[in-house]
Amino acid sequence: MEIIHIKQGVSSEVVAEMKSCVLALGFFDGVHLGHQGILQQAKEIAEKEQCTFGVMTFYPHPKDILFPDQGPMTYLTPLPLKAERFESLGVEKLFIVEFTQDFARLSPENFVESYISKLKCVHVVAGFDYHYGSKGAGSMETLYEHGGGRFAVTKVQKIDFECEKISSTAIRQLLAEGSVDEVPAYLGDFYKVKGEVKQNAFFYNNDQFVKVNVDPLYRLPKLGTYRVEVEIDGQVYAGTCHQMTWSDQGSTLLIRIHHCSPNTLQKSIEIHWIDFLYGKQNEAYGLYEYAYPEERAI
Ligand SMILES: Cc1cc2nc3c(=O)[nH]c(=O)nc-3n(C[C@H](O)[C@H](O)[C@H](O)COP(=O)(O)O)c2cc1C
Ligand SMILES: Nc1ncnc2c1ncn2[C@@H]1O[C@H](COP(=O)(O)OP(=O)(O)O)[C@@H](O)[C@H]1O
């Protein structure tokens, strides 16, 4: 998959390299089952029309630019992870448009002219509620007209779970409630977060206590103790996440990984959130209080 960053308009170099393409449009945080439905349709159309399967997304999130007072946005899938997910779903070209104040002021017509049409798009695929252009004034009802007939438009109907739209907002709400066990019905998978082991200590039975740093851009579930799985070098271990702390530099998780003998220090790991166990954390305990001496074990 080729990643093309677009800042201050589509350059002539990018245009020169474009063949006709099908574009799926949206922010796509989480790449959840609703998004996967859009991407699947776009992929099928691109195969049928024998053109490039592209996605146009934005960075940072429009909210960070339009409502900066609400604090920095945290993501279900920070950009590099989202790109990985797109690639695994067959996307051939990923256009990442820098979302700025100037970009937000573009009229719907100008956006279509200067971005979609310019990229030789022959077919746009987006969801029923997709909006574009200043104040989100453009919709799926205006897109064909704004394209002046230069591209076809496929509007994907609402993909829902138990009558509720599958959305990144719904998933964020589940995380805020600690209901991580309900997330797979929306995401199609466990909620997964990547991190790096900064400190580790062995315990009996080859259990390890690890302190894991997580990028501050990640949205984490509400404070509490969770049953998790930890993936290290392709191997999945059962574990418990005991503690979470936040700072601007990132979040730290204290995780007990069961029956895990390889040295995990400085390894990149993936945490899969399975279930909420209980709300009260033992704030007083750090890694060494858990691990030494053994009788202090939980
Ligand atoms: C050119 C352009 C300008 C936009 N300007 C605004 C805006 O002024 N206000 C707003 O709330 N959203 C604005 N948006 C954001 C869209 O409404 C929408 O949130 C964004 O395209 C991501 O789509 P999605 O949330 O459906 O994935 C703009 C989007 C585009 C493409
Ligand atoms: N449940 C859904 N059913 C149909 N289309 C969807 C659904 N969720 C998102 N979309 C579409 O996917 C694209 C990205 O949407 P986005 O606004 O980033 O998702 P969300 O609403 O989850 O935040 C848009 O074209 C949007 O209309």
Short mmCIF file of C-alpha atoms and ligand atoms in Angstrom, two decimals:
data_model
loop_
_atom_site.label_atom_id
_atom_site.label_comp_id
_atom_site.label_asym_id
_atom_site.label_seq_id
_atom_site.Cartn_x
_atom_site.Cartn_y
_atom_site.Cartn_z
CA MET A 1 0.00 0.00 0.00
CA GLU A 2 1.29 3.44 -0.94
CA ILE A 3 0.77 6.23 1.60
CA ILE A 4 0.41 9.73 0.17
CA HIS A 5 0.40 12.69 2.56
CA ILE A 6 -1.49 15.67 1.17
CA LYS A 7 -0.66 19.07 2.66
CA GLN A 8 -1.99 22.30 1.19
CA GLY A 9 -3.57 20.68 -1.84
CA VAL A 10 -2.86 17.80 -4.20
CA SER A 11 0.52 18.33 -5.86
CA SER A 12 1.06 17.97 -9.60
CA GLU A 13 3.47 15.07 -8.90
CA VAL A 14 0.71 13.14 -7.17
CA VAL A 15 -1.74 13.91 -10.00
CA ALA A 16 0.79 12.80 -12.63
CA GLU A 17 1.09 9.38 -10.98
CA MET A 18 -2.64 8.79 -10.60
CA LYS A 19 -4.57 6.21 -12.57
CA SER A 20 -8.34 6.18 -12.20
CA CYS A 21 -9.36 5.15 -8.69
CA VAL A 22 -12.27 4.29 -6.43
CA LEU A 23 -12.15 6.27 -3.17
CA ALA A 24 -13.69 5.40 0.18
CA LEU A 25 -14.08 8.56 2.28
CA GLY A 26 -14.07 9.06 6.02
CA PHE A 27 -12.04 9.34 9.18
CA PHE A 28 -12.34 5.59 9.96
CA ASP A 29 -11.19 5.61 13.60
CA GLY A 30 -11.25 2.01 14.81
CA VAL A 31 -11.79 0.49 11.35
CA HIS A 32 -14.88 -1.12 12.89
CA LEU A 33 -17.45 -3.37 11.21
CA GLY A 34 -19.30 -0.35 9.71
CA HIS A 35 -16.05 0.91 8.17
CA GLN A 36 -15.16 -2.59 6.99
CA GLY A 37 -18.50 -2.71 5.13
CA ILE A 38 -17.63 0.54 3.31
CA LEU A 39 -14.12 -0.66 2.48
CA GLN A 40 -15.36 -4.02 1.22
CA GLN A 41 -17.82 -2.36 -1.16
CA ALA A 42 -15.14 0.04 -2.42
CA LYS A 43 -12.76 -2.86 -2.98
CA GLU A 44 -15.34 -4.83 -4.98
CA ILE A 45 -16.13 -1.81 -7.15
CA ALA A 46 -12.42 -1.15 -7.77
CA GLU A 47 -11.91 -4.78 -8.83
CA LYS A 48 -14.92 -4.64 -11.15
CA GLU A 49 -13.89 -1.34 -12.69
CA GLN A 50 -10.23 -2.40 -12.79
CA CYS A 51 -8.91 0.67 -11.05
CA THR A 52 -6.98 1.51 -7.91
CA PHE A 53 -8.65 0.98 -4.51
CA GLY A 54 -7.97 4.13 -2.51
CA VAL A 55 -8.99 5.57 0.85
CA MET A 56 -9.00 9.26 1.68
CA THR A 57 -8.79 10.01 5.36
CA PHE A 58 -7.78 13.05 7.41
CA TYR A 59 -5.30 13.80 10.16
CA PRO A 60 -5.58 15.06 12.82
CA HIS A 61 -9.21 14.47 13.74
CA PRO A 62 -11.42 17.42 12.64
CA LYS A 63 -12.42 17.90 16.30
CA ASP A 64 -8.81 18.70 17.26
CA ILE A 65 -8.85 21.62 14.80
CA LEU A 66 -12.46 22.75 15.07
CA PHE A 67 -12.87 22.38 18.85
CA PRO A 68 -9.34 22.66 20.33
CA ASP A 69 -10.77 23.63 23.75
CA GLN A 70 -12.13 20.11 24.20
CA GLY A 71 -8.58 18.78 24.72
CA PRO A 72 -6.53 16.51 22.47
CA MET A 73 -8.32 13.66 20.76
CA THR A 74 -7.40 10.10 21.61
CA TYR A 75 -7.85 7.37 19.05
CA LEU A 76 -9.06 3.78 18.85
CA THR A 77 -6.55 3.36 16.05
CA PRO A 78 -3.72 5.92 15.98
CA LEU A 79 -2.69 6.66 12.39
CA PRO A 80 0.08 4.01 11.90
CA LEU A 81 -2.23 1.29 13.20
CA LYS A 82 -5.10 2.52 11.02
CA ALA A 83 -2.77 2.38 8.00
CA GLU A 84 -1.86 -1.24 8.89
CA ARG A 85 -5.54 -2.13 9.07
CA PHE A 86 -6.24 -0.52 5.69
CA GLU A 87 -3.39 -2.44 4.12
CA SER A 88 -4.68 -5.74 5.50
CA LEU A 89 -8.07 -4.92 3.92
CA GLY A 90 -6.52 -4.54 0.48
CA VAL A 91 -6.26 -0.75 0.19
CA GLU A 92 -3.74 0.16 -2.53
CA LYS A 93 -3.40 3.93 -2.03
CA LEU A 94 -3.99 5.75 1.23
CA PHE A 95 -4.39 9.51 0.99
CA ILE A 96 -3.89 11.26 4.33
CA VAL A 97 -5.11 14.83 4.02
CA GLU A 98 -3.84 17.21 6.68
CA PHE A 99 -6.90 18.67 8.38
CA THR A 100 -6.19 22.37 9.02
CA GLN A 101 -8.29 25.49 9.63
CA ASP A 102 -7.88 26.40 5.94
CA PHE A 103 -8.91 22.94 4.81
CA ALA A 104 -11.98 23.06 7.06
CA ARG A 105 -13.04 26.32 5.38
CA LEU A 106 -13.11 24.77 1.89
CA SER A 107 -16.60 24.79 0.38
CA PRO A 108 -18.04 21.36 -0.45
CA GLU A 109 -17.72 22.13 -4.18
CA ASN A 110 -14.07 23.15 -3.83
CA PHE A 111 -13.21 20.06 -1.83
CA VAL A 112 -14.71 17.82 -4.49
CA GLU A 113 -13.02 19.71 -7.31
CA SER A 114 -9.57 20.08 -5.76
CA TYR A 115 -9.28 16.70 -4.03
CA ILE A 116 -11.67 14.03 -5.32
CA SER A 117 -11.83 14.90 -9.01
CA LYS A 118 -8.18 15.91 -9.16
CA LEU A 119 -7.17 12.43 -7.99
CA LYS A 120 -8.94 10.94 -11.05
CA CYS A 121 -11.59 9.37 -8.90
CA VAL A 122 -14.24 7.53 -10.94
CA HIS A 123 -16.33 6.26 -8.01
CA VAL A 124 -16.78 7.45 -4.41
CA VAL A 125 -17.99 5.10 -1.66
CA ALA A 126 -19.05 6.48 1.73
CA GLY A 127 -21.66 5.91 4.40
CA PHE A 128 -25.18 7.36 4.52
CA ASP A 129 -24.05 10.00 7.06
CA TYR A 130 -20.83 11.17 5.42
CA HIS A 131 -20.40 14.97 5.35
CA TYR A 132 -17.74 17.12 3.72
CA GLY A 133 -16.82 20.76 3.21
CA SER A 134 -17.12 23.80 5.44
CA LYS A 135 -19.50 23.22 8.36
CA GLY A 136 -20.03 19.71 6.99
CA ALA A 137 -22.49 21.21 4.48
CA GLY A 138 -21.92 18.59 1.75
CA SER A 139 -23.66 15.23 2.10
CA MET A 140 -24.23 12.02 0.17
CA GLU A 141 -27.21 13.77 -1.42
CA THR A 142 -25.02 16.52 -2.95
CA LEU A 143 -21.86 14.55 -3.80
CA TYR A 144 -22.87 13.39 -7.29
CA GLU A 145 -23.97 16.88 -8.27
CA HIS A 146 -20.80 18.48 -6.87
CA GLY A 147 -18.77 16.00 -8.93
CA GLY A 148 -20.53 17.24 -12.07
CA GLY A 149 -21.09 13.65 -13.18
CA ARG A 150 -17.32 12.91 -13.30
CA PHE A 151 -17.62 10.09 -10.78
CA ALA A 152 -20.31 7.69 -9.59
CA VAL A 153 -21.38 7.66 -5.93
CA THR A 154 -22.28 4.64 -3.80
CA LYS A 155 -24.01 5.46 -0.53
CA VAL A 156 -23.69 2.59 1.96
CA GLN A 157 -26.75 2.19 4.19
CA LYS A 158 -26.45 2.09 7.98
CA ILE A 159 -24.63 -1.01 9.27
CA ASP A 160 -25.92 -1.63 12.77
CA PHE A 161 -25.79 -3.95 15.77
CA GLU A 162 -29.05 -4.49 17.67
CA CYS A 163 -30.54 -1.47 15.80
CA GLU A 164 -27.74 0.87 16.91
CA LYS A 165 -25.34 2.31 14.31
CA ILE A 166 -21.90 0.76 14.64
CA SER A 167 -19.78 3.84 15.25
CA SER A 168 -16.51 4.94 16.79
CA THR A 169 -18.60 6.97 19.25
CA ALA A 170 -20.45 3.84 20.43
CA ILE A 171 -17.11 2.03 20.91
CA ARG A 172 -15.64 4.99 22.84
CA GLN A 173 -18.73 4.91 25.07
CA LEU A 174 -18.24 1.17 25.79
CA LEU A 175 -14.60 1.82 26.71
CA ALA A 176 -15.67 4.67 29.00
CA GLU A 177 -18.03 2.25 30.79
CA GLY A 178 -15.39 -0.50 30.96
CA SER A 179 -17.60 -2.78 28.82
CA VAL A 180 -14.68 -4.08 26.77
CA ASP A 181 -16.42 -7.47 26.41
CA GLU A 182 -19.11 -5.78 24.27
CA VAL A 183 -16.64 -4.14 21.91
CA PRO A 184 -16.06 -7.14 19.56
CA ALA A 185 -19.70 -6.95 18.39
CA TYR A 186 -18.85 -3.51 16.95
CA LEU A 187 -15.20 -3.93 16.07
CA GLY A 188 -15.22 -7.51 14.83
CA ASP A 189 -12.30 -8.18 17.17
CA PHE A 190 -11.09 -7.47 20.70
CA TYR A 191 -10.06 -3.89 21.38
CA LYS A 192 -6.27 -3.96 20.89
CA VAL A 193 -3.60 -1.54 22.03
CA LYS A 194 0.13 -1.65 21.26
CA GLY A 195 2.78 -0.80 23.81
CA GLU A 196 6.38 -1.37 24.83
CA VAL A 197 7.63 -3.18 27.93
CA LYS A 198 9.68 -0.70 29.98
CA GLN A 199 10.24 -2.79 33.09
CA ASN A 200 9.71 -6.43 33.88
CA ALA A 201 10.13 -8.81 36.80
CA PHE A 202 9.62 -12.54 36.99
CA PHE A 203 7.40 -14.15 39.51
CA TYR A 204 6.76 -17.80 40.37
CA ASN A 205 5.28 -20.07 37.69
CA ASN A 206 7.00 -18.02 34.98
CA ASP A 207 4.48 -15.25 35.45
CA GLN A 208 5.86 -11.82 34.61
CA PHE A 209 4.86 -8.43 35.90
CA VAL A 210 5.48 -5.85 33.24
CA LYS A 211 5.17 -2.11 33.03
CA VAL A 212 4.07 -1.18 29.56
CA ASN A 213 4.21 2.26 27.98
CA VAL A 214 1.34 3.07 25.65
CA ASP A 215 1.30 5.96 23.19
CA PRO A 216 -0.76 8.87 24.64
CA LEU A 217 -2.78 8.97 21.40
CA TYR A 218 -4.52 5.71 22.37
CA ARG A 219 -7.96 5.78 23.99
CA LEU A 220 -7.93 3.41 26.99
CA PRO A 221 -10.85 1.82 28.83
CA LYS A 222 -11.93 3.32 32.16
CA LEU A 223 -9.72 2.72 35.18
CA GLY A 224 -10.03 -0.73 36.62
CA THR A 225 -8.65 -4.24 36.59
CA TYR A 226 -9.18 -6.20 33.38
CA ARG A 227 -8.71 -9.68 32.04
CA VAL A 228 -6.48 -9.27 29.00
CA GLU A 229 -4.51 -11.27 26.49
CA VAL A 230 -0.99 -10.22 25.63
CA GLU A 231 0.55 -10.96 22.26
CA ILE A 232 4.34 -11.12 22.19
CA ASP A 233 6.24 -12.24 19.07
CA GLY A 234 3.08 -13.86 17.70
CA GLN A 235 2.44 -15.84 20.92
CA VAL A 236 -0.70 -15.07 22.93
CA TYR A 237 -0.63 -15.24 26.77
CA ALA A 238 -3.42 -14.82 29.30
CA GLY A 239 -2.96 -11.89 31.64
CA THR A 240 -4.43 -9.33 34.01
CA CYS A 241 -4.07 -5.59 33.68
CA HIS A 242 -3.88 -4.28 37.26
CA GLN A 243 -3.12 -0.66 36.98
CA MET A 244 -3.23 2.24 34.60
CA THR A 245 -1.72 5.66 34.95
CA TRP A 246 -1.93 8.56 32.53
CA SER A 247 0.37 11.46 31.73
CA ASP A 248 1.06 13.67 28.71
CA GLN A 249 4.01 11.44 27.87
CA GLY A 250 1.83 8.36 27.69
CA SER A 251 -0.03 5.81 29.73
CA THR A 252 1.57 3.09 31.81
CA LEU A 253 -0.08 -0.25 32.37
CA LEU A 254 0.92 -2.81 34.98
CA ILE A 255 0.17 -6.25 33.59
CA ARG A 256 0.67 -9.72 35.01
CA ILE A 257 1.33 -12.11 32.13
CA HIS A 258 0.69 -15.73 32.99
CA HIS A 259 3.19 -18.48 32.14
CA CYS A 260 5.37 -16.27 30.03
CA SER A 261 9.04 -17.25 30.15
CA PRO A 262 10.66 -15.25 27.31
CA ASN A 263 12.32 -11.99 28.35
CA THR A 264 9.85 -9.29 27.39
CA LEU A 265 11.97 -6.23 28.21
CA GLN A 266 11.74 -3.53 25.53
CA LYS A 267 9.55 -5.74 23.39
CA SER A 268 6.60 -4.35 21.51
CA ILE A 269 3.49 -6.11 22.70
CA GLU A 270 -0.22 -5.99 21.93
CA ILE A 271 -2.82 -5.96 24.67
CA HIS A 272 -6.26 -7.41 23.89
CA TRP A 273 -8.96 -6.21 26.30
CA ILE A 274 -11.21 -9.16 27.15
CA ASP A 275 -13.27 -8.37 30.24
CA PHE A 276 -13.65 -5.95 33.12
CA LEU A 277 -12.91 -7.67 36.45
CA TYR A 278 -13.33 -5.07 39.16
CA GLY A 279 -13.19 -1.34 39.56
CA LYS A 280 -10.97 -0.75 42.54
CA GLN A 281 -7.30 -0.54 41.77
CA ASN A 282 -4.59 -0.99 44.26
CA GLU A 283 -3.03 2.41 43.67
CA ALA A 284 -0.33 1.82 46.31
CA TYR A 285 1.23 -1.11 44.50
CA GLY A 286 3.88 -0.77 41.84
CA LEU A 287 5.77 -3.44 39.99
CA TYR A 288 8.18 -4.36 42.79
CA GLU A 289 5.58 -4.37 45.53
CA TYR A 290 3.77 -7.05 43.54
CA ALA A 291 6.79 -9.06 42.59
CA TYR A 292 8.99 -8.95 45.72
CA PRO A 293 8.80 -10.54 48.19
CA GLU A 294 6.70 -13.41 46.96
CA GLU A 295 4.36 -13.40 49.94
CA ARG A 296 3.12 -9.98 48.92
CA ALA A 297 1.66 -11.48 45.79
CA ILE A 298 -1.93 -10.77 44.96
C1 LIG B 1 -13.16 20.02 3.08
C2 LIG B 1 -13.79 19.64 4.40
C3 LIG B 1 -14.16 20.67 5.27
C4 LIG B 1 -14.78 20.38 6.50
N1 LIG B 1 -15.18 21.39 7.33
C5 LIG B 1 -15.88 21.09 8.45
C6 LIG B 1 -16.42 22.11 9.29
O1 LIG B 1 -16.27 23.29 9.02
N2 LIG B 1 -17.11 21.75 10.41
C7 LIG B 1 -17.29 20.44 10.74
O2 LIG B 1 -17.91 20.13 11.76
N3 LIG B 1 -16.77 19.46 9.98
C8 LIG B 1 -16.09 19.75 8.85
N4 LIG B 1 -15.58 18.74 8.08
C9 LIG B 1 -15.57 17.38 8.65
C10 LIG B 1 -16.63 16.48 8.08
O3 LIG B 1 -17.91 16.88 8.49
C11 LIG B 1 -16.35 15.04 8.55
O4 LIG B 1 -16.35 14.96 9.96
C12 LIG B 1 -15.02 14.53 8.08
O5 LIG B 1 -14.98 14.64 6.68
C13 LIG B 1 -14.79 13.09 8.49
O6 LIG B 1 -15.87 12.34 8.05
P1 LIG B 1 -16.48 11.19 8.90
O7 LIG B 1 -16.53 11.73 10.30
O8 LIG B 1 -17.85 10.90 8.32
O9 LIG B 1 -15.53 10.07 8.70
C14 LIG B 1 -14.98 19.02 6.85
C15 LIG B 1 -14.58 18.00 5.98
C16 LIG B 1 -13.99 18.29 4.77
C17 LIG B 1 -13.62 17.15 3.85
N1 LIG B 2 -22.31 1.90 10.81
C1 LIG B 2 -22.06 2.46 9.63
N2 LIG B 2 -22.83 2.15 8.57
C2 LIG B 2 -22.57 2.70 7.36
N3 LIG B 2 -21.58 3.59 7.12
C3 LIG B 2 -20.80 3.93 8.15
C4 LIG B 2 -21.00 3.39 9.45
N4 LIG B 2 -20.07 3.91 10.28
C5 LIG B 2 -19.32 4.75 9.53
N5 LIG B 2 -19.76 4.77 8.25
C6 LIG B 2 -19.14 5.52 7.14
O1 LIG B 2 -17.74 5.26 7.19
C7 LIG B 2 -16.99 6.41 6.87
C8 LIG B 2 -16.15 6.83 8.05
O2 LIG B 2 -17.04 7.25 9.08
P1 LIG B 2 -16.64 7.90 10.45
O3 LIG B 2 -17.44 9.14 10.65
O4 LIG B 2 -15.15 7.97 10.52
O5 LIG B 2 -17.15 6.76 11.44
P2 LIG B 2 -17.83 6.89 12.86
O6 LIG B 2 -19.25 7.36 12.62
O7 LIG B 2 -17.74 5.51 13.38
O8 LIG B 2 -16.97 7.88 13.63
C9 LIG B 2 -18.01 7.48 6.47
O9 LIG B 2 -18.18 7.39 5.08
C10 LIG B 2 -19.27 7.04 7.24
O10 LIG B 2 -20.44 7.52 6.64
#
